[in-house]
Amino acid sequence: MEDDFFNVLDAKRELRQGIVDCQKRGLVYSVKWLAEMCHDLANVDIDGKDEKDNFIAPKEYDIYFLAKSYFDCGMVSYHIYATYMAVEKRRLDSTTDQSNLNDSGHFKELGEILVTLRAEHSRNKLDGFGMYLYGVQQEGPV
């Protein structure tokens, strides 16, 4: 029945074209909205003939546009996220068995993140992801 109202493939193509057009004009919040809509249609495959960026796999365009739009809007602090993920990777790589996964020693390594998050929290500058990390840091080992 939804095919009676619009074609999903054409809608996704128009969303992607809208993303490109809005990016050219610097409309970052419009790009964010369009990228979120396009990402919601991730299961819809369109041909990649109109994409000119060969460095991205055609199936990853939706994720790329969404991540770039979040970055352009300043919604995600990539430094904090990258530091958090690096510490988690080191923790997982250093464990030899599953019983050591809950070792509290890795929380000491997250001190730099906690200092940054506390400063941002006191200035009310944390986005949703920053608040999540701040909560994880405050909770400590379970």
PDB file of C-alpha atoms in Angstrom:
ATOM      1  CA  MET A   1       0.000   0.000   0.000  1.00  0.00           C
ATOM      2  CA  GLU A   2       2.884   2.383   0.660  1.00  0.00           C
ATOM      3  CA  ASP A   3       3.892   2.084  -2.998  1.00  0.00           C
ATOM      4  CA  ASP A   4       0.659   3.887  -3.875  1.00  0.00           C
ATOM      5  CA  PHE A   5       1.922   7.069  -2.214  1.00  0.00           C
ATOM      6  CA  PHE A   6       5.633   7.147  -3.033  1.00  0.00           C
ATOM      7  CA  ASN A   7       8.536   5.105  -4.292  1.00  0.00           C
ATOM      8  CA  VAL A   8      10.989   4.300  -1.487  1.00  0.00           C
ATOM      9  CA  LEU A   9      13.969   4.111  -3.860  1.00  0.00           C
ATOM     10  CA  ASP A  10      13.229   7.562  -5.244  1.00  0.00           C
ATOM     11  CA  ALA A  11      12.739   8.927  -1.737  1.00  0.00           C
ATOM     12  CA  LYS A  12      16.144   7.636  -0.646  1.00  0.00           C
ATOM     13  CA  ARG A  13      17.804   9.065  -3.776  1.00  0.00           C
ATOM     14  CA  GLU A  14      16.207  12.440  -3.082  1.00  0.00           C
ATOM     15  CA  LEU A  15      17.335  12.308   0.556  1.00  0.00           C
ATOM     16  CA  ARG A  16      20.927  11.679  -0.525  1.00  0.00           C
ATOM     17  CA  GLN A  17      20.755  14.463  -3.078  1.00  0.00           C
ATOM     18  CA  GLY A  18      19.315  16.741  -0.408  1.00  0.00           C
ATOM     19  CA  ILE A  19      22.233  15.874   1.877  1.00  0.00           C
ATOM     20  CA  VAL A  20      24.726  16.888  -0.795  1.00  0.00           C
ATOM     21  CA  ASP A  21      22.838  20.083  -1.641  1.00  0.00           C
ATOM     22  CA  CYS A  22      22.491  21.138   1.998  1.00  0.00           C
ATOM     23  CA  GLN A  23      26.157  20.366   2.684  1.00  0.00           C
ATOM     24  CA  LYS A  24      27.143  22.721  -0.133  1.00  0.00           C
ATOM     25  CA  ARG A  25      25.067  25.473   1.469  1.00  0.00           C
ATOM     26  CA  GLY A  26      26.355  24.819   5.001  1.00  0.00           C
ATOM     27  CA  LEU A  27      22.960  23.838   6.409  1.00  0.00           C
ATOM     28  CA  VAL A  28      24.372  21.440   8.994  1.00  0.00           C
ATOM     29  CA  TYR A  29      21.153  20.775  10.925  1.00  0.00           C
ATOM     30  CA  SER A  30      19.238  20.105   7.720  1.00  0.00           C
ATOM     31  CA  VAL A  31      21.987  17.687   6.697  1.00  0.00           C
ATOM     32  CA  LYS A  32      21.704  16.004  10.095  1.00  0.00           C
ATOM     33  CA  TRP A  33      17.955  15.578   9.722  1.00  0.00           C
ATOM     34  CA  LEU A  34      18.256  14.271   6.162  1.00  0.00           C
ATOM     35  CA  ALA A  35      21.070  11.897   7.160  1.00  0.00           C
ATOM     36  CA  GLU A  36      18.964  10.503  10.000  1.00  0.00           C
ATOM     37  CA  MET A  37      16.071   9.938   7.606  1.00  0.00           C
ATOM     38  CA  CYS A  38      18.392   8.308   5.075  1.00  0.00           C
ATOM     39  CA  HIS A  39      19.937   6.114   7.775  1.00  0.00           C
ATOM     40  CA  ASP A  40      16.450   4.932   8.733  1.00  0.00           C
ATOM     41  CA  LEU A  41      16.158   3.630   5.177  1.00  0.00           C
ATOM     42  CA  ALA A  42      19.448   1.705   5.426  1.00  0.00           C
ATOM     43  CA  ASN A  43      17.773  -1.519   4.343  1.00  0.00           C
ATOM     44  CA  VAL A  44      16.778   0.076   1.019  1.00  0.00           C
ATOM     45  CA  ASP A  45      19.476  -0.570  -1.578  1.00  0.00           C
ATOM     46  CA  ILE A  46      19.925   1.972  -4.337  1.00  0.00           C
ATOM     47  CA  ASP A  47      22.422   1.763  -7.131  1.00  0.00           C
ATOM     48  CA  GLY A  48      25.675   3.574  -6.459  1.00  0.00           C
ATOM     49  CA  LYS A  49      26.028   5.142  -9.906  1.00  0.00           C
ATOM     50  CA  ASP A  50      25.340   8.664  -8.671  1.00  0.00           C
ATOM     51  CA  GLU A  51      27.936   8.567  -5.884  1.00  0.00           C
ATOM     52  CA  LYS A  52      31.287  10.034  -6.852  1.00  0.00           C
ATOM     53  CA  ASP A  53      33.236   9.183  -3.658  1.00  0.00           C
ATOM     54  CA  ASN A  54      34.915   5.859  -4.309  1.00  0.00           C
ATOM     55  CA  PHE A  55      36.645   5.777  -0.918  1.00  0.00           C
ATOM     56  CA  ILE A  56      33.375   4.746   0.761  1.00  0.00           C
ATOM     57  CA  ALA A  57      31.681   1.424   0.132  1.00  0.00           C
ATOM     58  CA  PRO A  58      28.163   1.989  -1.241  1.00  0.00           C
ATOM     59  CA  LYS A  59      26.582   0.210   1.740  1.00  0.00           C
ATOM     60  CA  GLU A  60      28.365   2.581   4.141  1.00  0.00           C
ATOM     61  CA  TYR A  61      27.116   5.876   2.682  1.00  0.00           C
ATOM     62  CA  ASP A  62      24.242   6.159   5.155  1.00  0.00           C
ATOM     63  CA  ILE A  63      26.515   5.632   8.160  1.00  0.00           C
ATOM     64  CA  TYR A  64      29.127   8.002   6.720  1.00  0.00           C
ATOM     65  CA  PHE A  65      26.614  10.794   6.104  1.00  0.00           C
ATOM     66  CA  LEU A  66      25.115  10.352   9.575  1.00  0.00           C
ATOM     67  CA  ALA A  67      28.483  10.356  11.355  1.00  0.00           C
ATOM     68  CA  LYS A  68      29.717  13.347   9.345  1.00  0.00           C
ATOM     69  CA  SER A  69      26.550  15.287  10.059  1.00  0.00           C
ATOM     70  CA  TYR A  70      26.903  14.637  13.793  1.00  0.00           C
ATOM     71  CA  PHE A  71      30.524  15.757  13.616  1.00  0.00           C
ATOM     72  CA  ASP A  72      29.619  18.917  11.687  1.00  0.00           C
ATOM     73  CA  CYS A  73      26.952  19.777  14.275  1.00  0.00           C
ATOM     74  CA  GLY A  74      29.456  19.249  17.068  1.00  0.00           C
ATOM     75  CA  MET A  75      27.246  16.686  18.767  1.00  0.00           C
ATOM     76  CA  VAL A  76      29.927  14.132  19.530  1.00  0.00           C
ATOM     77  CA  SER A  77      33.214  14.722  21.263  1.00  0.00           C
ATOM     78  CA  TYR A  78      35.422  12.421  19.216  1.00  0.00           C
ATOM     79  CA  HIS A  79      38.475  12.937  21.388  1.00  0.00           C
ATOM     80  CA  ILE A  80      36.678  11.627  24.458  1.00  0.00           C
ATOM     81  CA  TYR A  81      35.108   8.773  22.531  1.00  0.00           C
ATOM     82  CA  ALA A  82      38.424   7.759  20.931  1.00  0.00           C
ATOM     83  CA  THR A  83      40.196   7.831  24.296  1.00  0.00           C
ATOM     84  CA  TYR A  84      37.457   5.750  25.895  1.00  0.00           C
ATOM     85  CA  MET A  85      37.555   3.181  23.087  1.00  0.00           C
ATOM     86  CA  ALA A  86      41.377   2.984  23.214  1.00  0.00           C
ATOM     87  CA  VAL A  87      41.301   2.254  26.944  1.00  0.00           C
ATOM     88  CA  GLU A  88      38.592  -0.362  26.461  1.00  0.00           C
ATOM     89  CA  LYS A  89      40.583  -2.005  23.656  1.00  0.00           C
ATOM     90  CA  ARG A  90      43.721  -2.118  25.804  1.00  0.00           C
ATOM     91  CA  ARG A  91      41.702  -3.608  28.647  1.00  0.00           C
ATOM     92  CA  LEU A  92      40.200  -6.305  26.436  1.00  0.00           C
ATOM     93  CA  ASP A  93      43.552  -7.074  24.796  1.00  0.00           C
ATOM     94  CA  SER A  94      45.285  -7.418  28.158  1.00  0.00           C
ATOM     95  CA  THR A  95      42.812  -9.862  29.615  1.00  0.00           C
ATOM     96  CA  THR A  96      43.698 -13.505  29.239  1.00  0.00           C
ATOM     97  CA  ASP A  97      40.416 -14.992  30.318  1.00  0.00           C
ATOM     98  CA  GLN A  98      36.835 -13.940  30.817  1.00  0.00           C
ATOM     99  CA  SER A  99      37.152 -13.744  34.619  1.00  0.00           C
ATOM    100  CA  ASN A 100      39.425 -10.684  34.339  1.00  0.00           C
ATOM    101  CA  LEU A 101      37.033  -8.635  32.189  1.00  0.00           C
ATOM    102  CA  ASN A 102      35.534  -6.905  35.222  1.00  0.00           C
ATOM    103  CA  ASP A 103      38.903  -5.896  36.671  1.00  0.00           C
ATOM    104  CA  SER A 104      38.663  -2.412  38.181  1.00  0.00           C
ATOM    105  CA  GLY A 105      42.211  -1.433  37.140  1.00  0.00           C
ATOM    106  CA  HIS A 106      41.079  -0.025  33.807  1.00  0.00           C
ATOM    107  CA  PHE A 107      39.046   2.696  35.532  1.00  0.00           C
ATOM    108  CA  LYS A 108      42.284   4.314  36.698  1.00  0.00           C
ATOM    109  CA  GLU A 109      43.315   4.791  33.065  1.00  0.00           C
ATOM    110  CA  LEU A 110      40.153   6.750  32.383  1.00  0.00           C
ATOM    111  CA  GLY A 111      41.204   9.638  34.651  1.00  0.00           C
ATOM    112  CA  GLU A 112      41.883  11.986  31.721  1.00  0.00           C
ATOM    113  CA  ILE A 113      38.398  11.419  30.392  1.00  0.00           C
ATOM    114  CA  LEU A 114      36.862  11.984  33.819  1.00  0.00           C
ATOM    115  CA  VAL A 115      38.680  15.312  34.264  1.00  0.00           C
ATOM    116  CA  THR A 116      37.450  16.493  30.860  1.00  0.00           C
ATOM    117  CA  LEU A 117      33.912  15.283  31.492  1.00  0.00           C
ATOM    118  CA  ARG A 118      33.744  16.936  34.920  1.00  0.00           C
ATOM    119  CA  ALA A 119      34.835  20.261  33.438  1.00  0.00           C
ATOM    120  CA  GLU A 120      32.287  20.024  30.623  1.00  0.00           C
ATOM    121  CA  HIS A 121      29.548  18.910  33.031  1.00  0.00           C
ATOM    122  CA  SER A 122      30.153  21.878  35.329  1.00  0.00           C
ATOM    123  CA  ARG A 123      29.685  24.199  32.325  1.00  0.00           C
ATOM    124  CA  ASN A 124      26.559  22.283  31.125  1.00  0.00           C
ATOM    125  CA  LYS A 125      28.255  21.566  27.786  1.00  0.00           C
ATOM    126  CA  LEU A 126      27.806  17.771  27.628  1.00  0.00           C
ATOM    127  CA  ASP A 127      25.683  16.219  24.902  1.00  0.00           C
ATOM    128  CA  GLY A 128      23.838  12.925  25.392  1.00  0.00           C
ATOM    129  CA  PHE A 129      26.866  10.776  24.694  1.00  0.00           C
ATOM    130  CA  GLY A 130      29.031  12.833  27.032  1.00  0.00           C
ATOM    131  CA  MET A 131      26.436  12.460  29.784  1.00  0.00           C
ATOM    132  CA  TYR A 132      26.450   8.696  29.212  1.00  0.00           C
ATOM    133  CA  LEU A 133      30.239   8.520  29.554  1.00  0.00           C
ATOM    134  CA  TYR A 134      30.108  10.781  32.605  1.00  0.00           C
ATOM    135  CA  GLY A 135      27.588   8.411  34.195  1.00  0.00           C
ATOM    136  CA  VAL A 136      29.732   5.377  33.377  1.00  0.00           C
ATOM    137  CA  GLN A 137      32.726   7.107  34.938  1.00  0.00           C
ATOM    138  CA  GLN A 138      30.821   8.100  38.071  1.00  0.00           C
ATOM    139  CA  GLU A 139      29.449   4.605  38.596  1.00  0.00           C
ATOM    140  CA  GLY A 140      32.853   2.911  38.676  1.00  0.00           C
ATOM    141  CA  PRO A 141      33.223  -0.842  38.999  1.00  0.00           C
ATOM    142  CA  VAL A 142      30.102  -2.814  39.804  1.00  0.00           C
TER     143      VAL A 142
END
